[in-house]
PDB file of C-alpha atoms and ligand atoms in Angstrom:
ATOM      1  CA  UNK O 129      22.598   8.720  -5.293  1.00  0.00           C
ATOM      2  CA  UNK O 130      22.527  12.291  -5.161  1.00  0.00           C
ATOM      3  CA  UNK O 131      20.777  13.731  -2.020  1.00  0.00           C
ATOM      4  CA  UNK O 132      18.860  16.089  -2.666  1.00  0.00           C
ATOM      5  CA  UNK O 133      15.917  17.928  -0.078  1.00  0.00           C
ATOM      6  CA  UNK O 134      12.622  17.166  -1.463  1.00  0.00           C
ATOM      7  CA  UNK O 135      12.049  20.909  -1.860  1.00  0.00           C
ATOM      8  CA  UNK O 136      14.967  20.917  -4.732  1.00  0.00           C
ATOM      9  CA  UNK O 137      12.861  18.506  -6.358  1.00  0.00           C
ATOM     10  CA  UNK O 138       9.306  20.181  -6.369  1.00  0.00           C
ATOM     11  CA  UNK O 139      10.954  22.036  -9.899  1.00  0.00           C
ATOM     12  CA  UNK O 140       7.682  22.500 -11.654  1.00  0.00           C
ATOM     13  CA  UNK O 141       5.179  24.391  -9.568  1.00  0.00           C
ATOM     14  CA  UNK O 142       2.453  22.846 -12.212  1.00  0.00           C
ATOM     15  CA  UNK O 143       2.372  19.829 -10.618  1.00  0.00           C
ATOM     16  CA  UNK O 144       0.489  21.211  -7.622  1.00  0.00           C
ATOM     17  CA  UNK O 145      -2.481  21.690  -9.590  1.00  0.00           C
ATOM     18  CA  UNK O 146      -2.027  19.365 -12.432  1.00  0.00           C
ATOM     19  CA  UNK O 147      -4.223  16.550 -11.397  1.00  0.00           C
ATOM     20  CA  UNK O 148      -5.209  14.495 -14.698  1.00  0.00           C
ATOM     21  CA  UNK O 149      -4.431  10.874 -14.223  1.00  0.00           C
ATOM     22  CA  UNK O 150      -2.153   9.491 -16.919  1.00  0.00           C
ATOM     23  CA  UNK O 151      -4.393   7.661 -19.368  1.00  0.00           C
ATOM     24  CA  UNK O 152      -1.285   5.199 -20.178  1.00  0.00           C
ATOM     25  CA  UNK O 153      -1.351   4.194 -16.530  1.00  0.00           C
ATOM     26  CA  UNK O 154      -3.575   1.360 -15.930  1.00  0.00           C
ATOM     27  CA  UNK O 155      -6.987   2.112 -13.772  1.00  0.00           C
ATOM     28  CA  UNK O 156      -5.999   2.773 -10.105  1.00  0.00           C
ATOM     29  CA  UNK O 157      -6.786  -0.807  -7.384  1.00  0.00           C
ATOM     30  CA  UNK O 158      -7.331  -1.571  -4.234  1.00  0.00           C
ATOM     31  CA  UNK O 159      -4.726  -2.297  -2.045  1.00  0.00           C
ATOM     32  CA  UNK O 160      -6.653  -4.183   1.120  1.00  0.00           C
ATOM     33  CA  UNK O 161      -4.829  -4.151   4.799  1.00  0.00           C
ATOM     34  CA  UNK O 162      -5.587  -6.238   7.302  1.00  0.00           C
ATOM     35  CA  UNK O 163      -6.592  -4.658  10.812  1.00  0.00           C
ATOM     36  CA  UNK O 164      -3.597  -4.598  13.219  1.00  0.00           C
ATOM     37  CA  UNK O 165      -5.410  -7.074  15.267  1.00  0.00           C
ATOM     38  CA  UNK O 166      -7.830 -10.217  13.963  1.00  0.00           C
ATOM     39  CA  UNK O 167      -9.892 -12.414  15.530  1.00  0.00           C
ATOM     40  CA  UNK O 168     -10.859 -16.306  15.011  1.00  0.00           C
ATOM     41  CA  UNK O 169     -13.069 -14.838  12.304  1.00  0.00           C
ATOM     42  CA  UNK O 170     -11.334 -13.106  10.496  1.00  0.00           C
ATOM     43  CA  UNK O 171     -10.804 -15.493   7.559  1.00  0.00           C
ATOM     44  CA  UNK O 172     -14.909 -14.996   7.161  1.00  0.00           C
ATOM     45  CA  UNK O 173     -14.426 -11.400   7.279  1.00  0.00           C
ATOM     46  CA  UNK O 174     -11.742 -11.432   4.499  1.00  0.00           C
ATOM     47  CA  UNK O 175     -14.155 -13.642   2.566  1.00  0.00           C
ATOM     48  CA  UNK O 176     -17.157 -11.280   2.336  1.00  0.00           C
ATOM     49  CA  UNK O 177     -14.355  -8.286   1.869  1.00  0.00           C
ATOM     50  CA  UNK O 178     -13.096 -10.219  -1.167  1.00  0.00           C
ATOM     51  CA  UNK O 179     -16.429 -10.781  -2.736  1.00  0.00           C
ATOM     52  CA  UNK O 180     -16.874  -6.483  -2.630  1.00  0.00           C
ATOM     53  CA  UNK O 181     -15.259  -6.541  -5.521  1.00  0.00           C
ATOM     54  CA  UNK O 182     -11.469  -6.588  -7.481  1.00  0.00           C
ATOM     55  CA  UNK O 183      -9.086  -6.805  -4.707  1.00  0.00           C
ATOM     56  CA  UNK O 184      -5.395  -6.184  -5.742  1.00  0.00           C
ATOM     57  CA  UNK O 185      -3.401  -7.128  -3.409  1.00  0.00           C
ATOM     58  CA  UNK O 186      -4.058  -7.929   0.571  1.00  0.00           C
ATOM     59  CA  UNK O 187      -1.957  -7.368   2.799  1.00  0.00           C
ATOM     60  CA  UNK O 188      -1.625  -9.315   6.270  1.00  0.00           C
ATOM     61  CA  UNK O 189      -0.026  -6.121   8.653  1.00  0.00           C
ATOM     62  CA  UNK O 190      -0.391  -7.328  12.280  1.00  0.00           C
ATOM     63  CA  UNK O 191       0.772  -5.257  15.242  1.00  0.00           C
ATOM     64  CA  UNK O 192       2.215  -6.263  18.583  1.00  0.00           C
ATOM     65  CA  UNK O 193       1.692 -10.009  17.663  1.00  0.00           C
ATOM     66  CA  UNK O 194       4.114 -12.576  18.215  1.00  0.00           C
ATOM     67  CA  UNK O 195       5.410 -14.131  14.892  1.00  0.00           C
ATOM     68  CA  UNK O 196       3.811 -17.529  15.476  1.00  0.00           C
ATOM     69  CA  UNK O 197       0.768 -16.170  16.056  1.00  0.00           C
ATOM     70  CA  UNK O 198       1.233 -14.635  12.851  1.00  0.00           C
ATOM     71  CA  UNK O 199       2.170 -17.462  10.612  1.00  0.00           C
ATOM     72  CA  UNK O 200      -0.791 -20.116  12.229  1.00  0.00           C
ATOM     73  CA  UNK O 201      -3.056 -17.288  11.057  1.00  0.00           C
ATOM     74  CA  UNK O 202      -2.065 -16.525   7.729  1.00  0.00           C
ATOM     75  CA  UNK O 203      -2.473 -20.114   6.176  1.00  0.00           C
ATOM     76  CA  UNK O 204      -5.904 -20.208   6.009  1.00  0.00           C
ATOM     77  CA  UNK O 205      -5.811 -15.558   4.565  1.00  0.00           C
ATOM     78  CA  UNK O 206      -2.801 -16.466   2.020  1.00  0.00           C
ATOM     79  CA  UNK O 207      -5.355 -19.708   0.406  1.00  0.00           C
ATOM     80  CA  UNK O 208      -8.179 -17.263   0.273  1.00  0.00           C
ATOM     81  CA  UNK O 209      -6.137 -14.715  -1.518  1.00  0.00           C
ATOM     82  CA  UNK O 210      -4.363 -17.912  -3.821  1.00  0.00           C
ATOM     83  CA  UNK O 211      -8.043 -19.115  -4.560  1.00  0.00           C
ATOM     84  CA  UNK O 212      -8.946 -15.503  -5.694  1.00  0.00           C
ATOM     85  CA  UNK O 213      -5.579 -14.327  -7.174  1.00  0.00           C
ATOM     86  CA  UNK O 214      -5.361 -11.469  -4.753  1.00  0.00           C
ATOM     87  CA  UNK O 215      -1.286 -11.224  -4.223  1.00  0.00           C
ATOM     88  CA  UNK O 216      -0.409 -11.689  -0.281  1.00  0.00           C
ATOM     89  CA  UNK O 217       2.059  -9.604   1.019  1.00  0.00           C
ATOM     90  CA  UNK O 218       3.231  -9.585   4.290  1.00  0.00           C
ATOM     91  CA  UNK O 219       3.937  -6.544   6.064  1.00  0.00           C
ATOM     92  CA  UNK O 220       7.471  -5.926   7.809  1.00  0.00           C
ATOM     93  CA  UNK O 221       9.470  -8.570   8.063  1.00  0.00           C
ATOM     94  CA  UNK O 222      11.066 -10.549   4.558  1.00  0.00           C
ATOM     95  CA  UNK O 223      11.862 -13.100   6.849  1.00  0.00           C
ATOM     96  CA  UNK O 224       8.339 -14.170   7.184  1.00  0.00           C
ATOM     97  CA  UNK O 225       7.477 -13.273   3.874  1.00  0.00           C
ATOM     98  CA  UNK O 226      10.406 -15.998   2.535  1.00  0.00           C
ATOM     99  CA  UNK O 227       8.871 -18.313   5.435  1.00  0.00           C
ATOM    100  CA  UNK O 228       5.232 -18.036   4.641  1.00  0.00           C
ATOM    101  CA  UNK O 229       5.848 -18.354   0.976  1.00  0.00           C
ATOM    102  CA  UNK O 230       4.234 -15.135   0.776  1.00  0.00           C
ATOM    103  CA  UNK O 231       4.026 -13.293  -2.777  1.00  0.00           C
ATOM    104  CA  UNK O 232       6.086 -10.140  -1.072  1.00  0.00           C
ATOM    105  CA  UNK O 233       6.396  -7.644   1.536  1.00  0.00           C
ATOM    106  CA  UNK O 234       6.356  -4.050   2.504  1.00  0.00           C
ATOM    107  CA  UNK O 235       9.172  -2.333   4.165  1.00  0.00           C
ATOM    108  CA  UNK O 236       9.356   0.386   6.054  1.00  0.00           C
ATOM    109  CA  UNK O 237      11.814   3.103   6.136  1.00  0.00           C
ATOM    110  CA  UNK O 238      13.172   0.416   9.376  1.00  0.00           C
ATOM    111  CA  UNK O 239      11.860  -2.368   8.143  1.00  0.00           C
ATOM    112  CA  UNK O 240      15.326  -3.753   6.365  1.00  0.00           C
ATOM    113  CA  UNK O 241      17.030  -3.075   2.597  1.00  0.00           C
ATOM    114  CA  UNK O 242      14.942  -3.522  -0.208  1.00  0.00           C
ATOM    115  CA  UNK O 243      17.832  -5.147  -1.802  1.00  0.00           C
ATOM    116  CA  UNK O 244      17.939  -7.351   0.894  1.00  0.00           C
ATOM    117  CA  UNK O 245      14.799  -8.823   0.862  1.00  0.00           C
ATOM    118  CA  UNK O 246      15.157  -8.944  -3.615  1.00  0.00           C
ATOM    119  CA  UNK O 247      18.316 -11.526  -2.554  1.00  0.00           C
ATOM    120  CA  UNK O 248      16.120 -13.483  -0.213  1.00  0.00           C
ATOM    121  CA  UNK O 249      12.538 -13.413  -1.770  1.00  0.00           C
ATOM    122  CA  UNK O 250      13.476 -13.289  -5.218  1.00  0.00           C
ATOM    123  CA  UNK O 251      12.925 -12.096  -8.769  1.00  0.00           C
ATOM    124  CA  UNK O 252       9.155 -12.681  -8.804  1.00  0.00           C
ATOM    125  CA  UNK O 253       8.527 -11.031  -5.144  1.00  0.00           C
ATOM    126  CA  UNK O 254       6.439  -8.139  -4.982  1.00  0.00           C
ATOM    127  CA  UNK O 255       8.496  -5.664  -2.662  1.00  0.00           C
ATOM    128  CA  UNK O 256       6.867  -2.103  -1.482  1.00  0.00           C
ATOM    129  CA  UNK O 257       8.495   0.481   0.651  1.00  0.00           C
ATOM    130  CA  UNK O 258       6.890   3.283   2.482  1.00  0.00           C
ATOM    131  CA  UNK O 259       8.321   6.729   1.378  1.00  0.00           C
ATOM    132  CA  UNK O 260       5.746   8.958   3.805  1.00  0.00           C
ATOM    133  CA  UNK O 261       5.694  12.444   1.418  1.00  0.00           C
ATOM    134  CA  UNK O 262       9.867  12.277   0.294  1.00  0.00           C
ATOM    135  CA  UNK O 263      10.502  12.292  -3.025  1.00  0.00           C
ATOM    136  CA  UNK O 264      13.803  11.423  -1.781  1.00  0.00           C
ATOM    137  CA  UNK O 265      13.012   8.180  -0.140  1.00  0.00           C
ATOM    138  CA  UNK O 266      10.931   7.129  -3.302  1.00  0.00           C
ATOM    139  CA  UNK O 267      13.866   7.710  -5.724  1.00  0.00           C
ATOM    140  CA  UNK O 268      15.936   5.775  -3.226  1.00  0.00           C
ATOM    141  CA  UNK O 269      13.327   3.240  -3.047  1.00  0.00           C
ATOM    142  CA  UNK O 270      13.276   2.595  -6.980  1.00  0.00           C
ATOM    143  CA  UNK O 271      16.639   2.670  -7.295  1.00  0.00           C
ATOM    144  CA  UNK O 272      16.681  -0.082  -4.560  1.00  0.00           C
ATOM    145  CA  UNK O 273      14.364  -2.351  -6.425  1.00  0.00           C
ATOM    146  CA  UNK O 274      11.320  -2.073  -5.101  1.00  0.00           C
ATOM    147  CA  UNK O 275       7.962  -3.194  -6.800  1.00  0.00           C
ATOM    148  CA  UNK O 276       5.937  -0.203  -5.716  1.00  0.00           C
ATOM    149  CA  UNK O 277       6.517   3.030  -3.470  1.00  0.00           C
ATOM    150  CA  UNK O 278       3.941   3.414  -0.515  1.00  0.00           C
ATOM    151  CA  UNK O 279       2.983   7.784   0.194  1.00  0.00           C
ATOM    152  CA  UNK O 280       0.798   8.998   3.408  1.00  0.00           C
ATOM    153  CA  UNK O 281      -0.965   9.149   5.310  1.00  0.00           C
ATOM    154  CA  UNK O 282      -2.753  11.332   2.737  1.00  0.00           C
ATOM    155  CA  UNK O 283      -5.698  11.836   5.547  1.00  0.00           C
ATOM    156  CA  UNK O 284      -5.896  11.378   9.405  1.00  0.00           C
ATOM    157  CA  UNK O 285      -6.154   7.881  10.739  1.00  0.00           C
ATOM    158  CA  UNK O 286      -6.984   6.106  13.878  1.00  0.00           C
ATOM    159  CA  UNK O 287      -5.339   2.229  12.648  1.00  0.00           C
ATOM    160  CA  UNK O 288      -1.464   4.257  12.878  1.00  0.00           C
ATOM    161  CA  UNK O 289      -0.125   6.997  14.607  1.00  0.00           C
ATOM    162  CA  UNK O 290       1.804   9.050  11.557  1.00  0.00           C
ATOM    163  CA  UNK O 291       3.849  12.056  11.078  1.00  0.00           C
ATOM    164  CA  UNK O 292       4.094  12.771   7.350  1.00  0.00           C
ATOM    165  CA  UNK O 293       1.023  14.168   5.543  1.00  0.00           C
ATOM    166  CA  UNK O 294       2.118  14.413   1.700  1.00  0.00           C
ATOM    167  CA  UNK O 295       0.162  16.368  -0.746  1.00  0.00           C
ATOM    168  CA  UNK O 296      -1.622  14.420  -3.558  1.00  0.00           C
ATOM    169  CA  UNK O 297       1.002  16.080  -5.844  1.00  0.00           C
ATOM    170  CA  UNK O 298       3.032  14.282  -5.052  1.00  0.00           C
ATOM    171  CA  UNK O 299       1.577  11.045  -6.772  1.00  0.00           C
ATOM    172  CA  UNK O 300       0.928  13.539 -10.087  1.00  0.00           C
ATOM    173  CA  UNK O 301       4.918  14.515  -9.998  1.00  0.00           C
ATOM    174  CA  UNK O 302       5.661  10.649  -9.475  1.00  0.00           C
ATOM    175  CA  UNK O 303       3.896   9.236 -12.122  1.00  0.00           C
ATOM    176  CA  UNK O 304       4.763  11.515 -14.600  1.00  0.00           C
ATOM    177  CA  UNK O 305       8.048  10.721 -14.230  1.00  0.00           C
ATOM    178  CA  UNK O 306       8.282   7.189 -13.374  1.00  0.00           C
ATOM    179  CA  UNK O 307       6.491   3.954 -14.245  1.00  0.00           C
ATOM    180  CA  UNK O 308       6.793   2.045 -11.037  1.00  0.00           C
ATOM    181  CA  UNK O 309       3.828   2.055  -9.589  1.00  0.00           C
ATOM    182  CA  UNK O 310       2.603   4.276  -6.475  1.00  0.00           C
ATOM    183  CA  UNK O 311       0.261   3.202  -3.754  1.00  0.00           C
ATOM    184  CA  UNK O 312      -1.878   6.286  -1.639  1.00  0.00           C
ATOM    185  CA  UNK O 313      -2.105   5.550   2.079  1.00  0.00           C
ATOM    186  CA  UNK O 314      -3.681   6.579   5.007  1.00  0.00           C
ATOM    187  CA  UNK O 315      -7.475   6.995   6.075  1.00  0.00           C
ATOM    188  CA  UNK O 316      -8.816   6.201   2.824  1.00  0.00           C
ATOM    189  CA  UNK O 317     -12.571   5.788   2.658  1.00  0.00           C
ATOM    190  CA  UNK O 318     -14.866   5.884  -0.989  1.00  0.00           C
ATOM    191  CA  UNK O 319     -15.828   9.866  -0.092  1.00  0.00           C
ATOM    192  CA  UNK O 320     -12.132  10.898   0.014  1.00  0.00           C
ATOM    193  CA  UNK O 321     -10.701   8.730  -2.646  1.00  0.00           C
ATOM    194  CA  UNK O 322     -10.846  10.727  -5.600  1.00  0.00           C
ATOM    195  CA  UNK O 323      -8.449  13.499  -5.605  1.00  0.00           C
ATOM    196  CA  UNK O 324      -5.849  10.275  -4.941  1.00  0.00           C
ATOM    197  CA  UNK O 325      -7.563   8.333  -8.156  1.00  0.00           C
ATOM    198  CA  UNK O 326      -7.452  11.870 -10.140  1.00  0.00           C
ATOM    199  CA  UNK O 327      -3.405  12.422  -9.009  1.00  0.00           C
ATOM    200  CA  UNK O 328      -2.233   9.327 -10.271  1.00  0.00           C
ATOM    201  CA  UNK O 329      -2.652   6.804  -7.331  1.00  0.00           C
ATOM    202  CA  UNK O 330      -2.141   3.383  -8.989  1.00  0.00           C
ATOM    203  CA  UNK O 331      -3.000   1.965  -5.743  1.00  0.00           C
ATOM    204  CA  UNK O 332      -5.510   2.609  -2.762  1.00  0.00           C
ATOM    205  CA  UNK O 333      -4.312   0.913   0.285  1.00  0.00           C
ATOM    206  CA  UNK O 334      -6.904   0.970   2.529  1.00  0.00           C
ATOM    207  CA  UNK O 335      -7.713  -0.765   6.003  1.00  0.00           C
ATOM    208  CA  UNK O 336     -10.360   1.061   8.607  1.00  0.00           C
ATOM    209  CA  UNK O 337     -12.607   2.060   5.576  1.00  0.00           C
ATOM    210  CA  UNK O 338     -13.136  -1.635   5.018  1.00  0.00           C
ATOM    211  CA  UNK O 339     -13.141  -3.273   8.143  1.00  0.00           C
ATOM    212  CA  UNK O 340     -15.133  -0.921  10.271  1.00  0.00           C
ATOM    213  CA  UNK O 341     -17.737  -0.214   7.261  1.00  0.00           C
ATOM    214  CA  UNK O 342     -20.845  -0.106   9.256  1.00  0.00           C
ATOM    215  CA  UNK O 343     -22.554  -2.642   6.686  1.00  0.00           C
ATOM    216  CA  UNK O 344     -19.758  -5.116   6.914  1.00  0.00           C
ATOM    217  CA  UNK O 345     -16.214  -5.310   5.193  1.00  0.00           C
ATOM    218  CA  UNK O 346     -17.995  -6.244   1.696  1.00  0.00           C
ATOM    219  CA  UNK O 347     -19.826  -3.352   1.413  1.00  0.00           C
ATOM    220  CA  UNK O 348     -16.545  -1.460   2.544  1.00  0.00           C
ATOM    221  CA  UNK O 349     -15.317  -2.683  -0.867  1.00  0.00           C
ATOM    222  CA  UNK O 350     -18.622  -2.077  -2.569  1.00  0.00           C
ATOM    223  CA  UNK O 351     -17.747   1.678  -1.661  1.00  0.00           C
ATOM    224  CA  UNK O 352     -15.079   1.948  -3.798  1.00  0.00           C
ATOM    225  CA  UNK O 353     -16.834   0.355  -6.994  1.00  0.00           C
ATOM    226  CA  UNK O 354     -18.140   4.125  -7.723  1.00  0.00           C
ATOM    227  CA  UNK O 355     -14.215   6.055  -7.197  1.00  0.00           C
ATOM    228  CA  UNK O 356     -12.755   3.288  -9.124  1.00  0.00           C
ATOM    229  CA  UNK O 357     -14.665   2.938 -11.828  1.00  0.00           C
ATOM    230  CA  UNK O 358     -15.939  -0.911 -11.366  1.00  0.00           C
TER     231      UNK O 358
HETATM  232  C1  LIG T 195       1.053  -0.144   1.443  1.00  0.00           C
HETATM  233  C2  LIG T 195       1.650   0.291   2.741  1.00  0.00           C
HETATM  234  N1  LIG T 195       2.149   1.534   2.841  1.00  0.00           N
HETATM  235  C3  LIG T 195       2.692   1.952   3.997  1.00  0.00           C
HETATM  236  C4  LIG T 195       2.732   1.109   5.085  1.00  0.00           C
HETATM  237  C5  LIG T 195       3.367   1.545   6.376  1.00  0.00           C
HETATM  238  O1  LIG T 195       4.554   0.795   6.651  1.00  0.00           O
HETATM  239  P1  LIG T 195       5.476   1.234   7.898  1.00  0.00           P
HETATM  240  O2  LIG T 195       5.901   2.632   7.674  1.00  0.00           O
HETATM  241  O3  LIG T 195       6.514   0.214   8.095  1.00  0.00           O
HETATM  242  O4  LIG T 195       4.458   1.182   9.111  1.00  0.00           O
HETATM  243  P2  LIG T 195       3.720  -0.125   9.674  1.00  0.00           P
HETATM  244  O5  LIG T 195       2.668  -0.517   8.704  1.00  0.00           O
HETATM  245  O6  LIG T 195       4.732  -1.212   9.817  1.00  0.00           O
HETATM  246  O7  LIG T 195       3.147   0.306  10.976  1.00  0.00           O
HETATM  247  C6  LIG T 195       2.192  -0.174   4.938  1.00  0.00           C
HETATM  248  N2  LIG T 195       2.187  -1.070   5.954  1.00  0.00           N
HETATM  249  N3  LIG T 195       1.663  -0.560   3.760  1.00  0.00           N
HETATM  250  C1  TZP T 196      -0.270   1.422   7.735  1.00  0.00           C
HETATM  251  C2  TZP T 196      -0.392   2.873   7.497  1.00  0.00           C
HETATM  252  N1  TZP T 196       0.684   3.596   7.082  1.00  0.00           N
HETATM  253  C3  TZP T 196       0.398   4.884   6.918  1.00  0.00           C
HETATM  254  S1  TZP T 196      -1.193   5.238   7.315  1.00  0.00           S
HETATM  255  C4  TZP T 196      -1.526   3.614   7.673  1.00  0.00           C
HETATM  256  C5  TZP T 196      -2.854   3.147   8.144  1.00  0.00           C
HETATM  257  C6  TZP T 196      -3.754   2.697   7.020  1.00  0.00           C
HETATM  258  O1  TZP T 196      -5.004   2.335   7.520  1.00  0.00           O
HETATM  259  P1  TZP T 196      -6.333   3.220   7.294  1.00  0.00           P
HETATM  260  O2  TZP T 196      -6.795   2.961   5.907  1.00  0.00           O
HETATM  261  O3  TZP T 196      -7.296   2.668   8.320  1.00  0.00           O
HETATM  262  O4  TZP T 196      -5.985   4.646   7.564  1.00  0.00           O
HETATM  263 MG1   MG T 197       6.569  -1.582   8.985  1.00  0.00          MG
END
């Protein structure tokens, strides 16, 4: 495709300011990720999380754990998640994703080819890719196939070190000109949520909120019930 900087593509200065969600779109959801390390109760933890209210999607996104480790943990996540028709997506690596059985993956910008993991998962995979604040990337990203394009961190977080700190524009200038949806990243909580909600975010992806909620991960989805309109 065409490469253009993301500054050529900022063409209508409007969409700075022009935060009215797109009634069309359906409401923005929550997007749940796991903490990049679990212990032996986690499943219990997920549990009370899912009964906070409408979970999306969850997403299993452990860090410096060996890929066994991984998979003996996620049997017992991806049932609670089939049992409650949250979608399971694992974060990284397709190969696990095709392994588990998962329902899809999220990429990173080095996490492998979108169209890669399409051949290998499937038609009926969800497939995200993180696009930090480029326009660029997310064009690529649809282009590629992807089920959703990932922006942040929107705020500062403790669960990942990040460079990119997009503007919520940016989810106003994507969804008025594209249908896939978006998902807003990066030290989400209920009290910072709603400029996201109000720029178009058809997605909250949200991890520390949750899990370090000081009443417990269900009330770290209870939070969100007022922002999202539950
Ligand atoms: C929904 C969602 N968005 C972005 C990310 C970040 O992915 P990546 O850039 O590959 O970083 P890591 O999560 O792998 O540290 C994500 N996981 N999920
Ligand atoms: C995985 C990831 N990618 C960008 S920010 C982030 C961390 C999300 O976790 P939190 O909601 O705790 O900021
Ligand atoms: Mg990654």
């Amino acid at each position: 495709m065409t490469d253009f900087s993301d500054d050529d593509l900022k063409l209508d200065p409007n969409f700075a300011t022009r935060f009215e969600r797109d009634d069309e779109r359906p409401p923005c959801q929550l997007y749940l990720i796991s903490p990049p390390r679990i212990g032996a109760d986690f499943a219990e933890q997920l549990k009370q999380a899912l009964e906070g209210g409408p979970v999306a999607a969850f997403q299993l996104r452990l860090k410096d754990v060996d890929e066994e480790e991984i998979a003996r943990a996620a049997g017992p996540l991806q049932r609670l998640c089939a049992e409650r028709e949250v979608a399971f997506i694992v974060n990284d690596s397709m190969e696990l994703a095709k392994r588990l059985g998962a329902d899809g993956v999220h990429l990173g910008q080095g996490d492998g080819d979108p169209r890669a993991a399409r051949a290998l998962l499937g038609p009926s995979a969800q497939i995200g890719v993180t696009c930090h604040d480029s326009r660029h990337l997310a064009m690529e990203a649809g282009e590629a196939g992807a089920d959703y394009v990932a922006f942040g961190a929107f705020y500062p977080t403790t669960t990942k070190e990040t460079a990119h700190r997009p503007d919520p524009s940016i989810l106003s200038w994507w969804t008025a000109l594209f249908e896939l949806p978006c998902v807003a990243i990066g030290g989400i909580t209920a009290h910072n949520a709603a400029p996201l909600v109000a720029a178009g975010a058809d997605f909250l992806a949200v991890s520390g909120a949750v899990w370090g909620h000081e009443s417990g991960p269900c009330a770290g989805v209870g939070a969100f019930a007022g922002v999202l309109g539950w």
